[in-house]
Coordinates of C-alpha atoms in Angstrom, one line a residue:
S1 CA -3.7 -3.1 19.5
S2 CA -1.9 -4.3 16.5
S3 CA -4.1 -2.4 14.2
S4 CA -4.1 1.0 15.8
F5 CA -2.9 4.1 14.0
S6 CA -2.0 7.1 15.7
V7 CA -0.5 9.6 13.2
E8 CA 1.0 13.1 13.8
T9 CA -0.6 15.9 11.9
A10 CA 1.0 16.9 8.8
P11 CA 2.0 20.1 10.2
K12 CA 3.7 18.4 13.1
F13 CA 5.5 16.1 10.5
W14 CA 6.7 19.2 8.7
Q15 CA 10.0 19.6 10.5
W16 CA 11.3 22.5 8.4
P17 CA 9.5 25.4 10.5
G18 CA 9.3 28.6 8.4
Q19 CA 10.0 26.7 5.0
S20 CA 7.3 26.4 2.7
S21 CA 9.6 23.9 0.6
V22 CA 12.2 21.3 1.3
R23 CA 14.7 19.6 -0.9
G24 CA 13.2 16.1 -2.0
T25 CA 16.2 14.1 -0.5
E26 CA 15.7 15.7 2.8
W27 CA 12.2 15.0 2.8
K28 CA 12.6 11.5 1.7
V29 CA 14.8 10.7 4.6
A30 CA 12.2 12.0 7.0
L31 CA 9.3 10.2 5.3
K32 CA 11.4 6.8 5.6
K33 CA 11.8 7.3 9.3
A34 CA 8.3 8.6 10.1
F35 CA 6.8 5.7 8.0
L36 CA 8.4 3.1 10.6
R37 CA 7.4 5.5 13.5
H38 CA 3.9 6.1 12.3
T39 CA 3.3 2.0 11.7
R40 CA 5.7 0.4 14.4
A41 CA 6.9 -1.7 11.3
K42 CA 10.1 -3.5 11.1
R43 CA 10.0 -3.6 6.9
P44 CA 11.0 0.0 5.9
L45 CA 9.6 1.7 2.7
S46 CA 11.9 0.9 -0.3
E47 CA 13.7 3.6 -2.3
Q48 CA 11.5 2.7 -5.3
A49 CA 8.7 3.4 -2.9
L50 CA 9.9 6.5 -1.4
N51 CA 10.4 7.8 -5.3
L52 CA 6.9 7.1 -6.1
M53 CA 5.5 8.9 -3.2
F54 CA 8.0 11.7 -4.0
G55 CA 6.5 11.8 -7.5
M56 CA 3.1 12.0 -6.3
I57 CA 3.8 15.4 -4.4
S58 CA 6.3 17.1 -6.5
A59 CA 4.6 18.3 -9.8
T60 CA 7.5 20.4 -10.8
S61 CA 11.2 19.3 -11.8
S62 CA 12.4 21.5 -9.0
G63 CA 13.3 18.5 -7.0
L64 CA 11.5 20.4 -4.1
V65 CA 8.4 19.3 -2.0
F66 CA 6.1 22.1 -1.4
R67 CA 4.3 22.1 2.3
N68 CA 0.8 22.9 0.9
H69 CA 1.2 20.0 -1.7
F70 CA 2.6 17.7 1.2
E71 CA -0.2 18.5 3.3
K72 CA -2.9 17.5 0.9
W73 CA -1.3 14.5 0.1
Y74 CA -0.6 13.6 3.6
K75 CA -4.4 13.6 4.6
C76 CA -5.6 12.3 1.5
W77 CA -3.0 9.5 0.8
Y78 CA -0.5 8.7 3.3
E79 CA -2.7 8.6 6.4
P80 CA -5.1 6.0 4.8
F81 CA -1.9 4.1 3.5
C82 CA -0.6 3.8 7.0
S83 CA -3.8 3.0 8.5
T84 CA -3.8 0.1 6.2
V85 CA 0.0 -1.2 6.8
C86 CA -0.8 -0.8 10.6
R87 CA -3.7 -3.2 10.4
I88 CA -1.6 -5.8 8.0
R89 CA 1.9 -4.8 9.7
H90 CA 2.6 -8.8 10.4
L91 CA 2.1 -9.4 6.7
W92 CA 3.8 -6.1 5.4
D93 CA 6.8 -7.2 7.7
S94 CA 6.9 -11.0 6.6
F95 CA 6.9 -9.6 2.9
V96 CA 3.8 -11.4 2.0
I97 CA 2.4 -8.0 0.6
L98 CA 3.9 -6.3 -2.1
G99 CA 4.5 -2.5 -2.0
V100 CA 2.9 0.2 -3.8
T101 CA 5.5 0.1 -6.7
H102 CA 3.9 -3.0 -8.0
S103 CA 1.4 -2.3 -10.6
R104 CA -1.3 -4.6 -12.5
E105 CA 1.3 -5.1 -15.2
S106 CA 4.1 -6.2 -12.7
V107 CA 1.6 -8.6 -11.1
R108 CA 0.8 -9.9 -14.4
N109 CA 4.5 -10.6 -15.1
I110 CA 4.9 -12.3 -11.8
L111 CA 2.1 -14.6 -12.3
Q112 CA 2.4 -15.3 -16.2
N113 CA 3.7 -18.7 -15.6
D114 CA 1.9 -19.9 -12.5
Q115 CA -0.7 -22.2 -12.4
C116 CA -4.3 -21.6 -11.9
G117 CA -5.1 -20.3 -8.3
S118 CA -1.9 -18.5 -7.5
F119 CA -2.2 -15.1 -6.2
V120 CA -0.2 -12.2 -4.9
L121 CA -1.2 -9.3 -2.7
R122 CA 0.0 -5.7 -3.1
L123 CA -0.7 -2.3 -1.6
S124 CA -2.4 0.0 -4.3
G125 CA -0.4 3.1 -5.1
N126 CA -3.7 4.6 -6.9
A127 CA -6.5 4.0 -4.4
P128 CA -5.2 5.3 -0.9
G129 CA -5.5 2.4 1.7
S130 CA -6.6 -0.1 -0.7
L131 CA -5.2 -3.5 -1.8
A132 CA -5.2 -5.5 -4.6
L133 CA -5.1 -9.2 -5.1
G134 CA -4.2 -10.7 -8.7
Y135 CA -4.7 -14.2 -9.4
V136 CA -4.7 -16.8 -12.3
N137 CA -8.1 -17.9 -13.4
E138 CA -8.9 -21.2 -14.9
N139 CA -8.0 -19.6 -18.4
R140 CA -4.8 -18.5 -17.3
N141 CA -5.5 -15.1 -17.5
V142 CA -4.6 -12.7 -14.3
V143 CA -7.5 -11.3 -12.5
H144 CA -7.5 -8.4 -10.4
M145 CA -9.4 -7.5 -7.2
Q146 CA -9.4 -4.2 -5.2
I147 CA -9.6 -5.0 -1.7
I148 CA -11.3 -2.1 0.0
T149 CA -10.5 -1.1 3.6
G150 CA -12.9 0.2 6.1
R151 CA -11.7 3.8 5.9
R152 CA -13.2 3.8 2.4
M153 CA -16.4 2.7 3.1
M154 CA -19.0 4.9 5.6
G155 CA -19.7 3.3 8.7
E156 CA -17.2 0.3 8.1
T157 CA -14.1 1.2 9.8
N158 CA -12.8 -2.2 10.6
A159 CA -13.6 -4.4 7.5
F160 CA -12.0 -5.4 4.7
M161 CA -14.3 -5.8 1.5
V162 CA -14.3 -7.0 -2.0
Q163 CA -17.1 -6.5 -4.6
L164 CA -18.2 -9.5 -6.4
E165 CA -19.4 -9.7 -9.9
N166 CA -23.0 -9.7 -8.6
R167 CA -22.0 -6.0 -7.3
K168 CA -22.3 -7.2 -3.6
Y169 CA -19.8 -6.9 -1.0
L170 CA -18.1 -9.7 0.9
K171 CA -17.0 -8.1 4.3
F172 CA -14.3 -9.7 6.6
D173 CA -12.6 -8.7 9.9
T174 CA -9.1 -9.6 8.7
L175 CA -7.1 -9.5 5.2
E176 CA -6.3 -13.3 6.2
E177 CA -10.2 -14.5 6.4
L178 CA -10.9 -12.4 3.2
V179 CA -8.0 -14.2 1.4
I180 CA -9.2 -17.7 2.5
A181 CA -12.9 -17.1 1.4
L182 CA -11.9 -16.0 -2.2
T183 CA -12.1 -19.4 -3.7
P184 CA -10.1 -18.4 -6.8
A185 CA -7.2 -17.7 -4.8
K186 CA -5.5 -21.0 -4.1
M187 CA -1.9 -20.4 -3.4
L188 CA 0.4 -17.4 -2.4
H189 CA 3.2 -16.8 -5.3
P190 CA 6.5 -18.0 -4.3
I191 CA 7.9 -14.5 -4.6
P192 CA 11.2 -14.2 -5.8
K193 CA 14.1 -12.8 -3.9
E194 CA 14.5 -9.8 -6.4
W195 CA 10.8 -8.9 -6.2
L196 CA 10.7 -9.4 -2.5
F197 CA 13.5 -6.8 -1.7
H198 CA 12.4 -4.4 -4.4
S199 CA 8.7 -3.5 -2.9

C-alpha cells in the first residue's frame, strides 16, 4: 500500500563496516539516497534538511557522525519521520507539505500578510513523525496545531490526530480528512517558489 513503510535497521544502513564514525559529508550523501529508497518519494531531502539532521546527531565540531549517536537518532527520529512521509508521500511529492527546516517563526513569516483561514502544513523537526498546521485566525494571529501521527499514540497505528482546546482528540484516517474537518483552516497558502524549493 502507499502508506507501507519498511526501513532497514540502523546497523544495516551504516555502510562503513568497522568504522565507529564517518565524515558528515559522506553520511549526508548516504542519507539522501536512503530517504528516497525508504520512502519511495520523488522529492529528495533538501541540503538544509540534511544539515539539520546532521546537527541533530553531531554534537561536536568534528564534522563526524558517530555510529552510536546515529543509531539512537535513527530509531527515535528517523524511523517515525520516514513512516509519516510514506503516509503522506503524495502530498510531500507535490510540495504541499513544508519540510522539517521550517519552524513556527518561518510559518509566521509566510502567513503574516494572509487573510483569515490561510494555512500551511509542515513536518515537525522537534516531534519525530508529527506534523504541524499553522493558520491565520480571526484576530489575524498565526495559530499552530500539532498533528500527531498514529506511531506516537498507543494503539492508534493508522490515525492522524489533533487535540482540541477541550483536551479531546479529533482522529482521522487521512491527513486530508483532518484538514478538511478543521474549520479555521480554509485555504492552503500559495507558497512562493523560494519557500517551495528550500524545504
